[in-house]
PDB file of C-alpha atoms in Angstrom:
ATOM      1  CA  ASP A   1     104.733 103.265  62.993  1.00 52.00           C
ATOM      2  CA  ALA A   2     106.144 104.481  66.339  1.00 54.00           C
ATOM      3  CA  LYS A   3     107.724 101.576  68.214  1.00 87.00           C
ATOM      4  CA  THR A   4     107.454 103.071  71.678  1.00 95.00           C
ATOM      5  CA  THR A   5     104.685 103.403  74.265  1.00 95.00           C
ATOM      6  CA  GLN A   6     104.483 106.297  76.697  1.00 97.00           C
ATOM      7  CA  PRO A   7     101.840 107.506  79.175  1.00 97.00           C
ATOM      8  CA  ASN A   8      99.655 110.256  77.774  1.00 97.00           C
ATOM      9  CA  SER A   9     100.395 112.665  80.605  1.00 97.00           C
ATOM     10  CA  MET A  10     102.185 113.054  83.911  1.00 98.00           C
ATOM     11  CA  GLU A  11     102.240 115.682  86.603  1.00 97.00           C
ATOM     12  CA  SER A  12     105.081 116.778  88.844  1.00 96.00           C
ATOM     13  CA  ASN A  13     105.753 119.316  91.541  1.00 96.00           C
ATOM     14  CA  GLU A  14     108.391 121.939  90.996  1.00 97.00           C
ATOM     15  CA  GLU A  15     111.836 121.126  92.406  1.00 96.00           C
ATOM     16  CA  GLU A  16     111.026 117.403  92.608  1.00 96.00           C
ATOM     17  CA  PRO A  17     112.464 114.607  90.411  1.00 96.00           C
ATOM     18  CA  VAL A  18     110.402 113.338  87.488  1.00 97.00           C
ATOM     19  CA  HIS A  19     110.630 109.866  85.999  1.00 98.00           C
ATOM     20  CA  LEU A  20     109.171 109.576  82.500  1.00 98.00           C
ATOM     21  CA  PRO A  21     108.774 105.955  81.380  1.00 98.00           C
ATOM     22  CA  CYS A  22     108.944 104.512  77.880  1.00 97.00           C
ATOM     23  CA  ASN A  23     108.267 100.942  76.751  1.00 97.00           C
ATOM     24  CA  HIS A  24     109.933  99.600  73.621  1.00 95.00           C
ATOM     25  CA  SER A  25     109.452  95.849  73.826  1.00 94.00           C
ATOM     26  CA  THR A  26     110.351  95.235  70.154  1.00 91.00           C
ATOM     27  CA  ILE A  27     113.670  97.076  70.319  1.00 92.00           C
ATOM     28  CA  SER A  28     116.485  95.513  68.311  1.00 89.00           C
ATOM     29  CA  GLY A  29     120.061  95.180  69.460  1.00 87.00           C
ATOM     30  CA  THR A  30     121.272  98.114  67.387  1.00 86.00           C
ATOM     31  CA  ASP A  31     118.451 100.573  68.129  1.00 90.00           C
ATOM     32  CA  TYR A  32     119.428 103.688  70.043  1.00 92.00           C
ATOM     33  CA  ILE A  33     116.936 105.265  72.445  1.00 95.00           C
ATOM     34  CA  HIS A  34     116.482 109.002  71.925  1.00 95.00           C
ATOM     35  CA  TRP A  35     114.452 111.537  73.887  1.00 97.00           C
ATOM     36  CA  TYR A  36     113.269 114.841  72.525  1.00 98.00           C
ATOM     37  CA  ARG A  37     110.973 117.377  74.119  1.00 98.00           C
ATOM     38  CA  GLN A  38     108.771 120.072  72.679  1.00 98.00           C
ATOM     39  CA  LEU A  39     108.081 123.178  74.709  1.00 96.00           C
ATOM     40  CA  PRO A  40     104.883 125.102  73.952  1.00 93.00           C
ATOM     41  CA  SER A  41     105.036 126.961  70.630  1.00 90.00           C
ATOM     42  CA  GLN A  42     108.527 125.657  69.819  1.00 94.00           C
ATOM     43  CA  GLY A  43     110.092 122.952  67.699  1.00 97.00           C
ATOM     44  CA  PRO A  44     111.287 119.749  69.368  1.00 97.00           C
ATOM     45  CA  GLU A  45     114.682 119.790  71.044  1.00 97.00           C
ATOM     46  CA  TYR A  46     117.091 116.948  71.699  1.00 96.00           C
ATOM     47  CA  VAL A  47     117.387 115.834  75.311  1.00 97.00           C
ATOM     48  CA  ILE A  48     119.506 112.693  75.497  1.00 97.00           C
ATOM     49  CA  HIS A  49     120.187 109.329  73.868  1.00 95.00           C
ATOM     50  CA  GLY A  50     121.743 105.992  74.738  1.00 95.00           C
ATOM     51  CA  LEU A  51     122.237 102.385  73.675  1.00 94.00           C
ATOM     52  CA  THR A  52     122.737 100.163  76.708  1.00 93.00           C
ATOM     53  CA  SER A  53     124.348 102.027  79.575  1.00 89.00           C
ATOM     54  CA  ASN A  54     122.736 104.752  81.603  1.00 93.00           C
ATOM     55  CA  VAL A  55     123.580 108.232  80.326  1.00 95.00           C
ATOM     56  CA  ASN A  56     123.787 111.619  81.990  1.00 95.00           C
ATOM     57  CA  ASN A  57     124.004 115.106  80.567  1.00 94.00           C
ATOM     58  CA  ARG A  58     123.279 118.613  81.788  1.00 92.00           C
ATOM     59  CA  MET A  59     119.582 118.301  80.994  1.00 92.00           C
ATOM     60  CA  ALA A  60     118.650 114.848  82.217  1.00 96.00           C
ATOM     61  CA  SER A  61     119.583 111.233  82.879  1.00 97.00           C
ATOM     62  CA  LEU A  62     118.530 108.194  80.866  1.00 98.00           C
ATOM     63  CA  ALA A  63     118.121 104.895  82.673  1.00 98.00           C
ATOM     64  CA  ILE A  64     117.917 101.867  80.362  1.00 97.00           C
ATOM     65  CA  ALA A  65     116.593  98.527  81.594  1.00 96.00           C
ATOM     66  CA  GLU A  66     118.949  95.587  81.412  1.00 95.00           C
ATOM     67  CA  ASP A  67     116.794  93.861  78.767  1.00 95.00           C
ATOM     68  CA  ARG A  68     116.446  97.223  76.953  1.00 95.00           C
ATOM     69  CA  LYS A  69     112.688  96.808  76.642  1.00 95.00           C
ATOM     70  CA  SER A  70     112.068  99.952  78.633  1.00 96.00           C
ATOM     71  CA  SER A  71     113.792 103.158  79.606  1.00 97.00           C
ATOM     72  CA  THR A  72     113.194 106.109  81.903  1.00 98.00           C
ATOM     73  CA  LEU A  73     114.037 109.742  81.376  1.00 98.00           C
ATOM     74  CA  ILE A  74     114.883 111.380  84.688  1.00 98.00           C
ATOM     75  CA  LEU A  75     114.664 115.101  85.298  1.00 97.00           C
ATOM     76  CA  HIS A  76     116.389 115.553  88.624  1.00 95.00           C
ATOM     77  CA  ARG A  77     114.661 118.758  89.699  1.00 95.00           C
ATOM     78  CA  ALA A  78     111.681 119.762  87.612  1.00 96.00           C
ATOM     79  CA  THR A  79     111.176 123.441  86.924  1.00 97.00           C
ATOM     80  CA  LEU A  80     108.248 125.200  85.294  1.00 96.00           C
ATOM     81  CA  ARG A  81     110.378 125.444  82.144  1.00 95.00           C
ATOM     82  CA  ASP A  82     110.386 121.644  81.900  1.00 97.00           C
ATOM     83  CA  ALA A  83     106.652 121.573  81.145  1.00 97.00           C
ATOM     84  CA  ALA A  84     106.595 120.102  77.647  1.00 98.00           C
ATOM     85  CA  VAL A  85     105.704 117.069  75.545  1.00 98.00           C
ATOM     86  CA  TYR A  86     108.408 114.424  75.893  1.00 98.00           C
ATOM     87  CA  TYR A  87     108.989 111.973  73.046  1.00 98.00           C
ATOM     88  CA  CYS A  88     110.816 108.650  73.312  1.00 97.00           C
ATOM     89  CA  ILE A  89     112.110 107.561  69.895  1.00 95.00           C
ATOM     90  CA  LEU A  90     114.075 104.554  68.638  1.00 92.00           C
ATOM     91  CA  ARG A  91     116.641 105.063  65.899  1.00 90.00           C
ATOM     92  CA  ASP A  92     118.580 102.509  63.874  1.00 84.00           C
ATOM     93  CA  ASN A  93     121.209 102.751  61.155  1.00 77.00           C
ATOM     94  CA  SER A  94     119.091 101.490  58.274  1.00 76.00           C
ATOM     95  CA  LEU A  95     118.618 103.704  55.238  1.00 67.00           C
ATOM     96  CA  GLU A  96     114.911 102.916  55.327  1.00 69.00           C
ATOM     97  CA  TYR A  97     114.195 104.009  58.881  1.00 70.00           C
ATOM     98  CA  GLY A  98     117.326 105.397  60.433  1.00 70.00           C
ATOM     99  CA  ASN A  99     117.443 108.792  58.829  1.00 77.00           C
ATOM    100  CA  LYS A 100     114.189 110.041  60.313  1.00 87.00           C
ATOM    101  CA  LEU A 101     112.633 110.580  63.708  1.00 91.00           C
ATOM    102  CA  VAL A 102     109.401 108.636  64.197  1.00 91.00           C
ATOM    103  CA  PHE A 103     107.377 110.521  66.798  1.00 94.00           C
ATOM    104  CA  GLY A 104     104.518 109.010  68.755  1.00 91.00           C
ATOM    105  CA  ALA A 105     102.058 111.047  70.791  1.00 92.00           C
ATOM    106  CA  GLY A 106     104.566 111.562  73.603  1.00 96.00           C
ATOM    107  CA  THR A 107     103.958 112.337  77.281  1.00 98.00           C
ATOM    108  CA  ILE A 108     102.616 115.722  78.292  1.00 98.00           C
ATOM    109  CA  LEU A 109     104.463 116.752  81.451  1.00 98.00           C
ATOM    110  CA  ARG A 110     102.762 119.308  83.661  1.00 98.00           C
ATOM    111  CA  VAL A 111     104.791 120.933  86.436  1.00 97.00           C
ATOM    112  CA  LYS A 112     102.996 122.493  89.383  1.00 96.00           C
ATOM    113  CA  SER A 113     104.477 125.329  91.398  1.00 92.00           C
TER     114      SER A 113
ATOM    115  CA  GLU B   1     126.320 130.069  66.166  1.00 61.00           C
ATOM    116  CA  THR B   2     122.934 130.633  64.483  1.00 75.00           C
ATOM    117  CA  GLY B   3     120.371 127.900  64.941  1.00 93.00           C
ATOM    118  CA  VAL B   4     117.810 126.651  62.457  1.00 97.00           C
ATOM    119  CA  THR B   5     115.561 129.413  61.169  1.00 97.00           C
ATOM    120  CA  GLN B   6     112.317 129.156  59.240  1.00 98.00           C
ATOM    121  CA  SER B   7     110.223 131.624  57.310  1.00 97.00           C
ATOM    122  CA  PRO B   8     107.555 132.756  57.377  1.00 97.00           C
ATOM    123  CA  THR B   9     106.396 132.146  60.944  1.00 97.00           C
ATOM    124  CA  HIS B  10     102.717 132.130  59.987  1.00 97.00           C
ATOM    125  CA  LEU B  11     100.879 131.837  56.705  1.00 97.00           C
ATOM    126  CA  ILE B  12      97.258 131.770  55.602  1.00 98.00           C
ATOM    127  CA  LYS B  13      96.333 130.278  52.230  1.00 98.00           C
ATOM    128  CA  THR B  14      93.159 129.139  50.536  1.00 98.00           C
ATOM    129  CA  ARG B  15      92.401 125.677  49.259  1.00 98.00           C
ATOM    130  CA  GLY B  16      94.001 124.957  45.872  1.00 98.00           C
ATOM    131  CA  GLN B  17      96.810 127.480  46.258  1.00 98.00           C
ATOM    132  CA  GLN B  18     100.504 126.714  46.391  1.00 98.00           C
ATOM    133  CA  VAL B  19     102.921 127.529  49.207  1.00 98.00           C
ATOM    134  CA  THR B  20     106.695 127.635  49.685  1.00 98.00           C
ATOM    135  CA  LEU B  21     108.262 127.385  53.111  1.00 98.00           C
ATOM    136  CA  ARG B  22     111.925 128.116  53.747  1.00 98.00           C
ATOM    137  CA  CYS B  23     114.522 126.781  56.136  1.00 98.00           C
ATOM    138  CA  SER B  24     118.084 127.830  56.879  1.00 97.00           C
ATOM    139  CA  SER B  25     120.071 125.042  58.432  1.00 94.00           C
ATOM    140  CA  GLN B  26     122.439 125.442  61.340  1.00 93.00           C
ATOM    141  CA  SER B  27     126.006 126.313  60.361  1.00 90.00           C
ATOM    142  CA  GLY B  28     127.967 123.223  59.335  1.00 87.00           C
ATOM    143  CA  HIS B  29     124.878 121.038  58.864  1.00 91.00           C
ATOM    144  CA  ASN B  30     124.455 119.353  55.477  1.00 90.00           C
ATOM    145  CA  THR B  31     121.187 117.498  56.077  1.00 91.00           C
ATOM    146  CA  VAL B  32     117.685 118.948  56.320  1.00 94.00           C
ATOM    147  CA  SER B  33     114.520 117.076  57.263  1.00 95.00           C
ATOM    148  CA  TRP B  34     110.954 118.348  57.067  1.00 97.00           C
ATOM    149  CA  TYR B  35     108.113 117.312  59.366  1.00 98.00           C
ATOM    150  CA  GLN B  36     104.403 118.099  59.508  1.00 98.00           C
ATOM    151  CA  GLN B  37     102.753 118.427  62.907  1.00 98.00           C
ATOM    152  CA  ALA B  38      98.975 118.513  63.075  1.00 96.00           C
ATOM    153  CA  LEU B  39      97.395 119.990  66.173  1.00 94.00           C
ATOM    154  CA  GLY B  40      97.696 117.654  69.166  1.00 91.00           C
ATOM    155  CA  GLN B  41      99.870 115.110  67.378  1.00 94.00           C
ATOM    156  CA  GLY B  42     103.563 114.322  67.108  1.00 95.00           C
ATOM    157  CA  PRO B  43     105.521 115.484  64.063  1.00 97.00           C
ATOM    158  CA  GLN B  44     105.349 113.274  60.957  1.00 96.00           C
ATOM    159  CA  PHE B  45     108.350 112.893  58.633  1.00 95.00           C
ATOM    160  CA  ILE B  46     107.817 114.340  55.152  1.00 96.00           C
ATOM    161  CA  PHE B  47     111.241 113.967  53.542  1.00 94.00           C
ATOM    162  CA  GLN B  48     114.940 114.597  53.985  1.00 93.00           C
ATOM    163  CA  TYR B  49     117.639 116.196  51.849  1.00 93.00           C
ATOM    164  CA  TYR B  50     121.297 115.336  52.095  1.00 88.00           C
ATOM    165  CA  ARG B  51     123.783 117.255  49.955  1.00 85.00           C
ATOM    166  CA  GLU B  52     120.999 118.508  47.654  1.00 90.00           C
ATOM    167  CA  GLU B  53     119.504 115.053  47.003  1.00 90.00           C
ATOM    168  CA  GLU B  54     116.277 113.634  48.454  1.00 90.00           C
ATOM    169  CA  ASN B  55     117.299 111.000  50.978  1.00 86.00           C
ATOM    170  CA  GLY B  56     114.118 109.379  52.174  1.00 88.00           C
ATOM    171  CA  ARG B  57     110.449 110.249  52.058  1.00 92.00           C
ATOM    172  CA  GLY B  58     107.523 109.648  54.364  1.00 92.00           C
ATOM    173  CA  ASN B  59     103.939 108.845  53.444  1.00 94.00           C
ATOM    174  CA  PHE B  60     103.126 112.146  51.750  1.00 97.00           C
ATOM    175  CA  PRO B  61     101.757 112.667  48.223  1.00 97.00           C
ATOM    176  CA  PRO B  62     103.891 114.067  45.375  1.00 97.00           C
ATOM    177  CA  ARG B  63     102.325 117.506  45.733  1.00 98.00           C
ATOM    178  CA  PHE B  64     104.736 117.844  48.673  1.00 98.00           C
ATOM    179  CA  SER B  65     108.122 118.549  47.136  1.00 97.00           C
ATOM    180  CA  GLY B  66     111.363 120.099  48.204  1.00 97.00           C
ATOM    181  CA  LEU B  67     114.746 121.459  47.314  1.00 96.00           C
ATOM    182  CA  GLN B  68     118.070 121.825  48.993  1.00 96.00           C
ATOM    183  CA  PHE B  69     120.503 124.487  47.861  1.00 95.00           C
ATOM    184  CA  PRO B  70     124.324 124.438  47.758  1.00 94.00           C
ATOM    185  CA  ASN B  71     124.425 126.367  51.053  1.00 92.00           C
ATOM    186  CA  TYR B  72     122.238 123.557  52.516  1.00 93.00           C
ATOM    187  CA  SER B  73     119.206 125.766  53.053  1.00 95.00           C
ATOM    188  CA  SER B  74     115.974 124.153  51.935  1.00 97.00           C
ATOM    189  CA  GLU B  75     112.468 124.784  50.657  1.00 98.00           C
ATOM    190  CA  LEU B  76     109.272 122.816  51.117  1.00 98.00           C
ATOM    191  CA  ASN B  77     106.663 123.318  48.398  1.00 98.00           C
ATOM    192  CA  VAL B  78     103.074 122.194  48.677  1.00 98.00           C
ATOM    193  CA  ASN B  79     100.805 122.377  45.620  1.00 98.00           C
ATOM    194  CA  ALA B  80      97.016 122.218  45.467  1.00 98.00           C
ATOM    195  CA  LEU B  81      96.595 122.941  49.158  1.00 98.00           C
ATOM    196  CA  GLU B  82      93.932 121.019  51.041  1.00 98.00           C
ATOM    197  CA  LEU B  83      92.281 121.894  54.341  1.00 98.00           C
ATOM    198  CA  ASP B  84      94.096 118.988  56.022  1.00 97.00           C
ATOM    199  CA  ASP B  85      97.434 120.591  55.140  1.00 98.00           C
ATOM    200  CA  SER B  86      96.828 123.059  57.965  1.00 98.00           C
ATOM    201  CA  ALA B  87      99.621 122.273  60.407  1.00 98.00           C
ATOM    202  CA  LEU B  88     102.936 123.332  61.885  1.00 98.00           C
ATOM    203  CA  TYR B  89     105.755 122.598  59.436  1.00 98.00           C
ATOM    204  CA  LEU B  90     109.059 121.906  61.102  1.00 98.00           C
ATOM    205  CA  CYS B  91     112.501 121.879  59.606  1.00 98.00           C
ATOM    206  CA  ALA B  92     115.411 120.109  61.279  1.00 96.00           C
ATOM    207  CA  SER B  93     119.067 120.110  60.327  1.00 94.00           C
ATOM    208  CA  SER B  94     121.802 117.692  61.260  1.00 91.00           C
ATOM    209  CA  PRO B  95     125.549 117.423  60.700  1.00 87.00           C
ATOM    210  CA  ARG B  96     125.604 114.127  58.849  1.00 75.00           C
ATOM    211  CA  GLY B  97     129.136 112.952  58.453  1.00 63.00           C
ATOM    212  CA  THR B  98     130.819 109.899  59.819  1.00 53.00           C
ATOM    213  CA  ALA B  99     128.350 109.452  62.667  1.00 56.00           C
ATOM    214  CA  GLN B 100     125.759 106.806  61.961  1.00 72.00           C
ATOM    215  CA  PHE B 101     122.073 107.687  61.726  1.00 74.00           C
ATOM    216  CA  ALA B 102     121.255 106.066  65.042  1.00 79.00           C
ATOM    217  CA  GLN B 103     123.387 108.534  66.998  1.00 84.00           C
ATOM    218  CA  GLU B 104     122.562 111.617  64.995  1.00 86.00           C
ATOM    219  CA  THR B 105     120.889 114.599  66.639  1.00 91.00           C
ATOM    220  CA  GLN B 106     118.420 116.697  64.695  1.00 93.00           C
ATOM    221  CA  TYR B 107     118.131 120.402  65.516  1.00 95.00           C
ATOM    222  CA  PHE B 108     114.703 121.874  64.918  1.00 97.00           C
ATOM    223  CA  GLY B 109     113.583 125.319  63.922  1.00 97.00           C
ATOM    224  CA  PRO B 110     110.536 127.023  65.450  1.00 97.00           C
ATOM    225  CA  GLY B 111     108.286 125.988  62.590  1.00 97.00           C
ATOM    226  CA  THR B 112     105.906 127.683  60.156  1.00 98.00           C
ATOM    227  CA  ARG B 113     102.235 127.625  61.096  1.00 98.00           C
ATOM    228  CA  LEU B 114     100.153 127.136  57.924  1.00 98.00           C
ATOM    229  CA  LEU B 115      96.404 127.642  57.900  1.00 98.00           C
ATOM    230  CA  VAL B 116      94.454 126.599  54.813  1.00 98.00           C
ATOM    231  CA  LEU B 117      90.967 128.064  54.492  1.00 97.00           C
TER     232      LEU B 117
END
């Protein structure tokens, strides 16, 4: 019951920016957009989240479309350590859905040296 | 600050057996969620415990059960193991307090790899 759509895979060159897209056309006004990533042989790790405005942190930037039906995770300079599966997840405050992460298949990011 | 830890790291069981997986939550976190990740797929939510009570369950049969202890550590028990239970089992903790669900971050452990033969 994932409510997001992501490309299966993407490839990037090391030291270049990467833009990972996510479509969430059925997003509601109170849904937050979260990104997690999973490095090989590790559990997922939180990357960033936002509601309406673009967000920046030490790991990445999140650009949210004005209509909120899509968003883009931006890695400003990809390194080999950024090779992972990236998951775009919507979260709300309902007791039924809000307390869990609903993962889709995610985007496999490959980084070439 | 110690992160989320899980034990054991790997486990091999035979069909029909029972297994217990353990999770120690990050310091200060009162909520633990369990996920199952089959090979090549995203994690699937099993259930969540908040202050020792089950607080939501995914589409898993009753033979998947759990506990949360007063120190907020948690166990996942699976009875009557089936071949399809072979997966990576992930535990995640979160500091549920006044923040609403939608802004909550979950912190994952490295997982327990279970193989059922």
